[in-house]
Tab-separated table of N, CA, C and O in Angstrom:
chain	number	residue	atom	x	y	z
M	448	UNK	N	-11.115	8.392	-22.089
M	448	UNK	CA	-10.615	8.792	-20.789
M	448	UNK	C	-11.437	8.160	-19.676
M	448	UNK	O	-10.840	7.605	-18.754
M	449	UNK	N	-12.906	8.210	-19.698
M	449	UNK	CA	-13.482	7.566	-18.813
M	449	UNK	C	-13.321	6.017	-18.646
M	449	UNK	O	-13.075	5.456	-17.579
M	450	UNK	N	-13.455	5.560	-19.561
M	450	UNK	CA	-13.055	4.253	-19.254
M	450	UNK	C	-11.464	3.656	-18.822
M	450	UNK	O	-11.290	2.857	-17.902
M	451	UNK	N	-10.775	4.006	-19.359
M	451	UNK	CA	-9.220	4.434	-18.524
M	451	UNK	C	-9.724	4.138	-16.972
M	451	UNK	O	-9.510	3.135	-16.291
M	452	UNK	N	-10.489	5.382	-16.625
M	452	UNK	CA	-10.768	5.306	-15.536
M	452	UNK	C	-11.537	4.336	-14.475
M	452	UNK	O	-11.274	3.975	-13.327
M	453	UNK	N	-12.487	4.107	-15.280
M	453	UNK	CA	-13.135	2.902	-14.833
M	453	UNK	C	-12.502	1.142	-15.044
M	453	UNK	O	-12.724	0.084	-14.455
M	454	UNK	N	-11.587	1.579	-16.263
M	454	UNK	CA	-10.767	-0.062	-15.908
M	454	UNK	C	-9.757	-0.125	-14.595
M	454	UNK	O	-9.645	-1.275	-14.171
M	455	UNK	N	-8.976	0.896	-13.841
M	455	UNK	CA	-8.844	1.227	-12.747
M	455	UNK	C	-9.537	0.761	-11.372
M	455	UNK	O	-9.083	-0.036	-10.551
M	456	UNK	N	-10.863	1.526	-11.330
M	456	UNK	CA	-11.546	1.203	-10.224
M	456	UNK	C	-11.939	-0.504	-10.510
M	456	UNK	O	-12.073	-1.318	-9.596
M	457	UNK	N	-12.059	-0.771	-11.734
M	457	UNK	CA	-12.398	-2.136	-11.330
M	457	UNK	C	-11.422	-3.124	-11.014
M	457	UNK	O	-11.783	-4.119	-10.386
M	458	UNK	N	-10.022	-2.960	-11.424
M	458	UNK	CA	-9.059	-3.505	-10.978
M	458	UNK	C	-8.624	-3.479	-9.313
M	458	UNK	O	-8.342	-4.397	-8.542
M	459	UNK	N	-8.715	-1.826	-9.108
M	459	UNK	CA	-8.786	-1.718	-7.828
M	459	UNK	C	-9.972	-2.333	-6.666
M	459	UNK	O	-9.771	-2.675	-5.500
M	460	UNK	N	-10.979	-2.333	-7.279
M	460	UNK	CA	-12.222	-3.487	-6.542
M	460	UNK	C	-11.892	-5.004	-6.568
M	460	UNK	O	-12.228	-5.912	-5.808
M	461	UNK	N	-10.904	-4.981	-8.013
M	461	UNK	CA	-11.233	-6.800	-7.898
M	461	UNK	C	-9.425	-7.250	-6.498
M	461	UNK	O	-9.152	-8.210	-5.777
M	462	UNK	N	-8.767	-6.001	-6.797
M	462	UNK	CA	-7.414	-6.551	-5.429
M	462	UNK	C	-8.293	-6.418	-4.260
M	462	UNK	O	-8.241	-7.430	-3.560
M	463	UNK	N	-9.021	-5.582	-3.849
M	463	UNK	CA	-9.704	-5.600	-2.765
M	463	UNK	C	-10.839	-7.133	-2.242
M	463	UNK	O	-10.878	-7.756	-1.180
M	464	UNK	N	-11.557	-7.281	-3.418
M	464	UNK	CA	-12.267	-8.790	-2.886
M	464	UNK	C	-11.372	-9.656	-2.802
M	464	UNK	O	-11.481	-10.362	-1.799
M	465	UNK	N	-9.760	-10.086	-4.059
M	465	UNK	CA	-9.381	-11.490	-3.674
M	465	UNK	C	-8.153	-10.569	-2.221
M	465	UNK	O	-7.632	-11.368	-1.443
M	466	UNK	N	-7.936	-9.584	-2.076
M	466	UNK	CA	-6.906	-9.493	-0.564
M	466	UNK	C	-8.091	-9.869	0.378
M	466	UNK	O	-7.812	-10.943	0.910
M	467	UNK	N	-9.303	-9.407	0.793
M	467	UNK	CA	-10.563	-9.532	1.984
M	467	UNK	C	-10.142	-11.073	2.040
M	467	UNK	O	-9.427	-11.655	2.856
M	468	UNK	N	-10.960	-11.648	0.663
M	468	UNK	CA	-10.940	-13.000	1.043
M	468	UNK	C	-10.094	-13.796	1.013
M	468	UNK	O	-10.309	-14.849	1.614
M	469	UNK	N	-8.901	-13.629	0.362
M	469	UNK	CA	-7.590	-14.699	1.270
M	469	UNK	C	-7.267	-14.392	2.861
M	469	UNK	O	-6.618	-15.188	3.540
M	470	UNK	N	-7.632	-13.527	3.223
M	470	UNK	CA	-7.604	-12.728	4.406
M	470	UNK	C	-8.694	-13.632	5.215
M	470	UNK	O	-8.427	-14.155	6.296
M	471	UNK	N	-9.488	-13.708	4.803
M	471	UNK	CA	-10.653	-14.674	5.797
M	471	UNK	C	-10.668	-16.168	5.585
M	471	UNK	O	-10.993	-17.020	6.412
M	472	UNK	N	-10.205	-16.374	4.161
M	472	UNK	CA	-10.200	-17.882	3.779
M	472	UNK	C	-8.701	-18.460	4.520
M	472	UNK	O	-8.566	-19.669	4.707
M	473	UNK	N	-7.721	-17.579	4.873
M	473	UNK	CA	-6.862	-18.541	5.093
M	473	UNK	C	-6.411	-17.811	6.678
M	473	UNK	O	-5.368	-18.161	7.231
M	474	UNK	N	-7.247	-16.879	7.232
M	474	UNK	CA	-6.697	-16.366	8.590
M	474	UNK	C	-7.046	-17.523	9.711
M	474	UNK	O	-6.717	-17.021	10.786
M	475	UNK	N	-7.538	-18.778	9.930
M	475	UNK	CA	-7.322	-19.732	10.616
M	475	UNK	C	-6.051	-20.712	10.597
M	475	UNK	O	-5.750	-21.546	11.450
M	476	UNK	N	-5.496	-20.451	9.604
M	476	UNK	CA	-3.513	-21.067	9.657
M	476	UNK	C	-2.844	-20.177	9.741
M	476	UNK	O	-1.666	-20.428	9.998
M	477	UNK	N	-3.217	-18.821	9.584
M	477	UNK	CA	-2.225	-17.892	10.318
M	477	UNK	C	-2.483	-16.956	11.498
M	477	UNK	O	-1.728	-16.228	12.143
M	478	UNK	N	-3.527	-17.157	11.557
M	478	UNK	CA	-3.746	-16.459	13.174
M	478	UNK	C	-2.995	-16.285	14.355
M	478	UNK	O	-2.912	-15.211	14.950
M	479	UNK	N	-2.312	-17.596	14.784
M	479	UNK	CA	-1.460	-16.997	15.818
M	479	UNK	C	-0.271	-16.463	15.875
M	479	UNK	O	0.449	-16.352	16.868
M	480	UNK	N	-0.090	-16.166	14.907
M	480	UNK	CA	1.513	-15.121	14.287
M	480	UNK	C	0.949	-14.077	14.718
M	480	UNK	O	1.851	-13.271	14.943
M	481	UNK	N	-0.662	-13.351	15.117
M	481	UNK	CA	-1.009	-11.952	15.404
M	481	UNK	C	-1.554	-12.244	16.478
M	481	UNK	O	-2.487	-11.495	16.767
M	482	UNK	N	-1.192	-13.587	17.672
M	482	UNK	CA	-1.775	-13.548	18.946
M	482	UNK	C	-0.817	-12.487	19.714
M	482	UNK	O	-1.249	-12.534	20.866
M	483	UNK	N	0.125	-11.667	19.698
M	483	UNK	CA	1.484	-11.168	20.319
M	483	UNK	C	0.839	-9.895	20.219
M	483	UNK	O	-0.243	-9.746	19.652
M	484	UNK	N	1.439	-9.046	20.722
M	484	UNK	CA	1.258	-7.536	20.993
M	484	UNK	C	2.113	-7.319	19.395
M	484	UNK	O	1.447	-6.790	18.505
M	485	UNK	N	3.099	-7.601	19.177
M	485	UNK	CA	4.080	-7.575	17.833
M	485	UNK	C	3.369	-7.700	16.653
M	485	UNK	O	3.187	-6.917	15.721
M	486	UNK	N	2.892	-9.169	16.933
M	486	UNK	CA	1.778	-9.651	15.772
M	486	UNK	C	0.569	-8.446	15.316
M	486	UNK	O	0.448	-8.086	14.146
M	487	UNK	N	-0.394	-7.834	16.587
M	487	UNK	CA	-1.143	-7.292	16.672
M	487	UNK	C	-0.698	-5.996	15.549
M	487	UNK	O	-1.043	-5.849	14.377
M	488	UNK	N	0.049	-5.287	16.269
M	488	UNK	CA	1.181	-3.910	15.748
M	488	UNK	C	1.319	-4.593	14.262
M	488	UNK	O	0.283	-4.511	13.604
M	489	UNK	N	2.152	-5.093	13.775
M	489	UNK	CA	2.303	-5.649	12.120
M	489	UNK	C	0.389	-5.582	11.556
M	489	UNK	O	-0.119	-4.640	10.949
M	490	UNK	N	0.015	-6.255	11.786
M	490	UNK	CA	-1.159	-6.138	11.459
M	490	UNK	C	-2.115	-5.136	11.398
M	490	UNK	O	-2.995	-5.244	10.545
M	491	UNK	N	-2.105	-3.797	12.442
M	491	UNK	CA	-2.314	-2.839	12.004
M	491	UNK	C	-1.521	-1.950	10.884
M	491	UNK	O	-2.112	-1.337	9.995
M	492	UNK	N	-0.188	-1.963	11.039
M	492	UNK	CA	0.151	-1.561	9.896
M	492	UNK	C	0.197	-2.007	8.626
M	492	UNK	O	0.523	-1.286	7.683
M	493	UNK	N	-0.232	-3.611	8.488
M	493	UNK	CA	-0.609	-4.011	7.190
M	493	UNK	C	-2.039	-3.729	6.832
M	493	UNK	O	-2.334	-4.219	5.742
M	494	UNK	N	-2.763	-3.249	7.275
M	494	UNK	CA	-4.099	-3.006	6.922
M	494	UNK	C	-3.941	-1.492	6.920
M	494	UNK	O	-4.710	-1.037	6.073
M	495	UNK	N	-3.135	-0.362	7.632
M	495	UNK	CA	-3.265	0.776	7.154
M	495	UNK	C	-2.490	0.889	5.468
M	495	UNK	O	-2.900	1.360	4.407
M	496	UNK	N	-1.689	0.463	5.718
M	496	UNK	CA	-0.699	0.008	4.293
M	496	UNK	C	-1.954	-0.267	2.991
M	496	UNK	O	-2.210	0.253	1.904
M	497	UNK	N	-2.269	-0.891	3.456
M	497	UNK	CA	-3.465	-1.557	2.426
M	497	UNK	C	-4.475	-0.676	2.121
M	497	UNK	O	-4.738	-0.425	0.945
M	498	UNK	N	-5.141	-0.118	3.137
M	498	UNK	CA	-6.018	1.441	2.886
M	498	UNK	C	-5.330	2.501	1.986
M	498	UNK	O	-5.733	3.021	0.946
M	499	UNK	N	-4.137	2.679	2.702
M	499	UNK	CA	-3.243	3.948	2.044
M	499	UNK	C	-3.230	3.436	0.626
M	499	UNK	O	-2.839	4.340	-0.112
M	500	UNK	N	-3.485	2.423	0.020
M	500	UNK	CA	-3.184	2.290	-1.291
M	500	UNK	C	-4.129	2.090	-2.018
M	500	UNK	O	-3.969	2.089	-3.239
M	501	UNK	N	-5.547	1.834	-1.352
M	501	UNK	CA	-6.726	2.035	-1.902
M	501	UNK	C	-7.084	3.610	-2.416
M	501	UNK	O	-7.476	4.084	-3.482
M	502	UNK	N	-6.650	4.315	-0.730
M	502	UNK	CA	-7.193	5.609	-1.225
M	502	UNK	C	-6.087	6.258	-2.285
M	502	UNK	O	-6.467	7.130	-3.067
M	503	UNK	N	-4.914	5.873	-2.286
M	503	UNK	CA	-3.545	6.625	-3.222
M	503	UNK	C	-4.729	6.382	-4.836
M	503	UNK	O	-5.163	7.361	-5.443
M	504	UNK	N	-5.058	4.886	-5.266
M	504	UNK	CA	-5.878	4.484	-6.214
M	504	UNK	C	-6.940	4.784	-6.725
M	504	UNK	O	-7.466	4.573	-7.818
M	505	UNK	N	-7.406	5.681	-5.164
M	505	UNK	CA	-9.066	6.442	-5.676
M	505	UNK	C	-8.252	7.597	-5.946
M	505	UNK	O	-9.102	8.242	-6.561
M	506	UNK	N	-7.324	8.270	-5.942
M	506	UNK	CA	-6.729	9.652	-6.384
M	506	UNK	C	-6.769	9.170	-7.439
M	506	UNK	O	-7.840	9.250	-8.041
M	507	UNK	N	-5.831	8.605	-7.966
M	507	UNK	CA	-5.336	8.768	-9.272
M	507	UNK	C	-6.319	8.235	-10.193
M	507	UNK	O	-6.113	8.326	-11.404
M	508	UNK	N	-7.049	7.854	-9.878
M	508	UNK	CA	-8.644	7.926	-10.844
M	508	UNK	C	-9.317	8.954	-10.343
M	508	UNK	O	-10.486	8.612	-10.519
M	509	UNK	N	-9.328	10.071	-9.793
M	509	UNK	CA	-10.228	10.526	-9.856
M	509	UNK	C	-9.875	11.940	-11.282
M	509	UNK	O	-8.871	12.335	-11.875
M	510	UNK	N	-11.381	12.292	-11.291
M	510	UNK	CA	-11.362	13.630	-12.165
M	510	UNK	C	-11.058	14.565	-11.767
M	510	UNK	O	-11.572	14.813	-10.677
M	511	UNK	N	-10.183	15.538	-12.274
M	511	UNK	CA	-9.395	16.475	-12.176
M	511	UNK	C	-9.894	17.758	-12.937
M	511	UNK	O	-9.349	17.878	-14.034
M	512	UNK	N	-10.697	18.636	-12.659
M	512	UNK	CA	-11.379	19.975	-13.640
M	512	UNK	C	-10.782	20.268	-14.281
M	512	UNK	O	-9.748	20.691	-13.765
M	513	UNK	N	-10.801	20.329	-15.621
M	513	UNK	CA	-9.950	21.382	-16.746
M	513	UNK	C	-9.735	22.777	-16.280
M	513	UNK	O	-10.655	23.515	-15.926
M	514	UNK	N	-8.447	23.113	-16.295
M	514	UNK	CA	-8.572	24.757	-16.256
M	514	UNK	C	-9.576	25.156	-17.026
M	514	UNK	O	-9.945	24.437	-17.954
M	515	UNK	N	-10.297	26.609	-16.709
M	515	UNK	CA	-11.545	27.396	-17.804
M	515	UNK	C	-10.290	28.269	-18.072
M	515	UNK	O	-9.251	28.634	-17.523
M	516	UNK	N	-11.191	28.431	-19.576
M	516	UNK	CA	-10.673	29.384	-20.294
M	516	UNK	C	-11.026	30.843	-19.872
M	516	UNK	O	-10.090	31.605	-20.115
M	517	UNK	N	-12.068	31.425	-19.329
M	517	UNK	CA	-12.900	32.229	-18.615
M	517	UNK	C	-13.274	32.014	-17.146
M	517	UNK	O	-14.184	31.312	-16.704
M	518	UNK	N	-12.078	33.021	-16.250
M	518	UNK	CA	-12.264	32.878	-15.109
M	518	UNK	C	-13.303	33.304	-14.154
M	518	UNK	O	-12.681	33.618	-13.139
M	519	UNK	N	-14.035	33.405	-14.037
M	519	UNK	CA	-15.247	34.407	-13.224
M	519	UNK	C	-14.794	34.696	-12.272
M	519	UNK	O	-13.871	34.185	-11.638
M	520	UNK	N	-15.795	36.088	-11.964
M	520	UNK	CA	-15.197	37.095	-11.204
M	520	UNK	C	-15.493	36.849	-9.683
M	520	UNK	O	-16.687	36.594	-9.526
M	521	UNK	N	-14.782	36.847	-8.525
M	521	UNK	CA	-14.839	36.714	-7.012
M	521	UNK	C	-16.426	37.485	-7.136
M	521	UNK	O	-16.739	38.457	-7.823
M	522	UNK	N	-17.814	36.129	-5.605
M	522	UNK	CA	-18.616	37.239	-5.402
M	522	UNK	C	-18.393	38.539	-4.942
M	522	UNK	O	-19.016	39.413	-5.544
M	523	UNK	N	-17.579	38.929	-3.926
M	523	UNK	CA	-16.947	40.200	-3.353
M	523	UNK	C	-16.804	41.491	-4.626
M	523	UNK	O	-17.502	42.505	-4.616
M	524	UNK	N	-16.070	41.276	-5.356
M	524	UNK	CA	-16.216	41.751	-6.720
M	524	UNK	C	-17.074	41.913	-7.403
M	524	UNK	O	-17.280	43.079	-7.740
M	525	UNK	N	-17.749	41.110	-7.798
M	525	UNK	CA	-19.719	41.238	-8.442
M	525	UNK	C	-20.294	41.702	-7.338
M	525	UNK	O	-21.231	42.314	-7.851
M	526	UNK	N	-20.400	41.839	-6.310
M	526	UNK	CA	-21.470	42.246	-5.002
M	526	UNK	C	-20.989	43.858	-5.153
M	526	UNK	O	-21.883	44.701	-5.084
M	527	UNK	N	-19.412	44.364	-5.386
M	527	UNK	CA	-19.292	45.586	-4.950
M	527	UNK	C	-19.329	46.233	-6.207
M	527	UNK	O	-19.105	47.440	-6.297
M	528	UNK	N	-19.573	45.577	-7.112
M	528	UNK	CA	-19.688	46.880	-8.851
M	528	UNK	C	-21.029	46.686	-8.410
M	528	UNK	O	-21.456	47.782	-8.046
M	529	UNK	N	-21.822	45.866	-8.285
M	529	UNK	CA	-23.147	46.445	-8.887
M	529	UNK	C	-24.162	47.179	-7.924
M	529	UNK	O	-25.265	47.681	-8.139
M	530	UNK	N	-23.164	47.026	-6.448
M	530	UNK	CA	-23.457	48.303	-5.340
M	530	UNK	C	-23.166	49.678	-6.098
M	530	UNK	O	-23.972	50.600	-6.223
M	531	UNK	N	-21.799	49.635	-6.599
M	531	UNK	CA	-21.542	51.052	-7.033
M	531	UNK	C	-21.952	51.378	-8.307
M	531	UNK	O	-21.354	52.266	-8.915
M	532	UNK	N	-23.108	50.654	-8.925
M	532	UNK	CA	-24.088	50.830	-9.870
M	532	UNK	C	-22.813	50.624	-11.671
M	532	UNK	O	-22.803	51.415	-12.615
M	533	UNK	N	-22.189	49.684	-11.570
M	533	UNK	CA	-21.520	49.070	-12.898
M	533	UNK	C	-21.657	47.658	-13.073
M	533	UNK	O	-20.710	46.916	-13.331
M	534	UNK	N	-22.769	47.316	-12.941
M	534	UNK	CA	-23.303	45.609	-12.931
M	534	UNK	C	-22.935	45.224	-14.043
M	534	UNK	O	-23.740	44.374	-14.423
M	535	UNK	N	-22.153	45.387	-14.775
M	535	UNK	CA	-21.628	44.680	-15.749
M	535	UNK	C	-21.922	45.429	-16.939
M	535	UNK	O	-21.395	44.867	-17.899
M	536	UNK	N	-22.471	46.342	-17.231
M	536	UNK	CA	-23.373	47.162	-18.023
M	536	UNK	C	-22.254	48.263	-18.529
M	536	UNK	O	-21.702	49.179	-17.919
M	537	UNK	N	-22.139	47.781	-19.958
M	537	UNK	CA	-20.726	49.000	-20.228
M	537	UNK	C	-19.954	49.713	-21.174
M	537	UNK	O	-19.051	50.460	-20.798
């Protein structure tokens, strides 16, 4: 399971270095397609686009707690038995 997980994040690290760097290696032949207010606008939403799918990617790798089989009891609950002297003792 862990590794599952970790072949994930590394996939997800390696789209992230080659998108950065085609992004810098080739943003001098496309640059002025985002000199425009239009251009500008597209371009923020391609980079939120691009986040949103990083973080969608850190979800679905992340760890998820097993339900317990043994729920423990609210402090409120343990604080007020063993005020009224039934600390568990029984």
């Amino acid at each position: 399971m862990d590794a599952d997980r970790q072949k994930v994040r590394t996939q997800t690290r390696w789209v992230a270095i080659i998108v950065l760097a085609m992004g810098f290696t080739m943003g001098s032949s496309f640059g002025p397609a985002y000199h425009s207010a239009a251009g500008q606008l597209w371009l923020l939403l391609m980079g939120a686009g691009f986040v949103g799918a990083l973080v969608r990617l850190r979800r679905l790798c992340a760890v998820r707690p097993s339900p317990r089989l043994l729920q423990s009891r609210p402090a409120q609950e343990t604080k007020q038995a063993a005020m009224a002297g039934q600390g568990g003792i029984g």
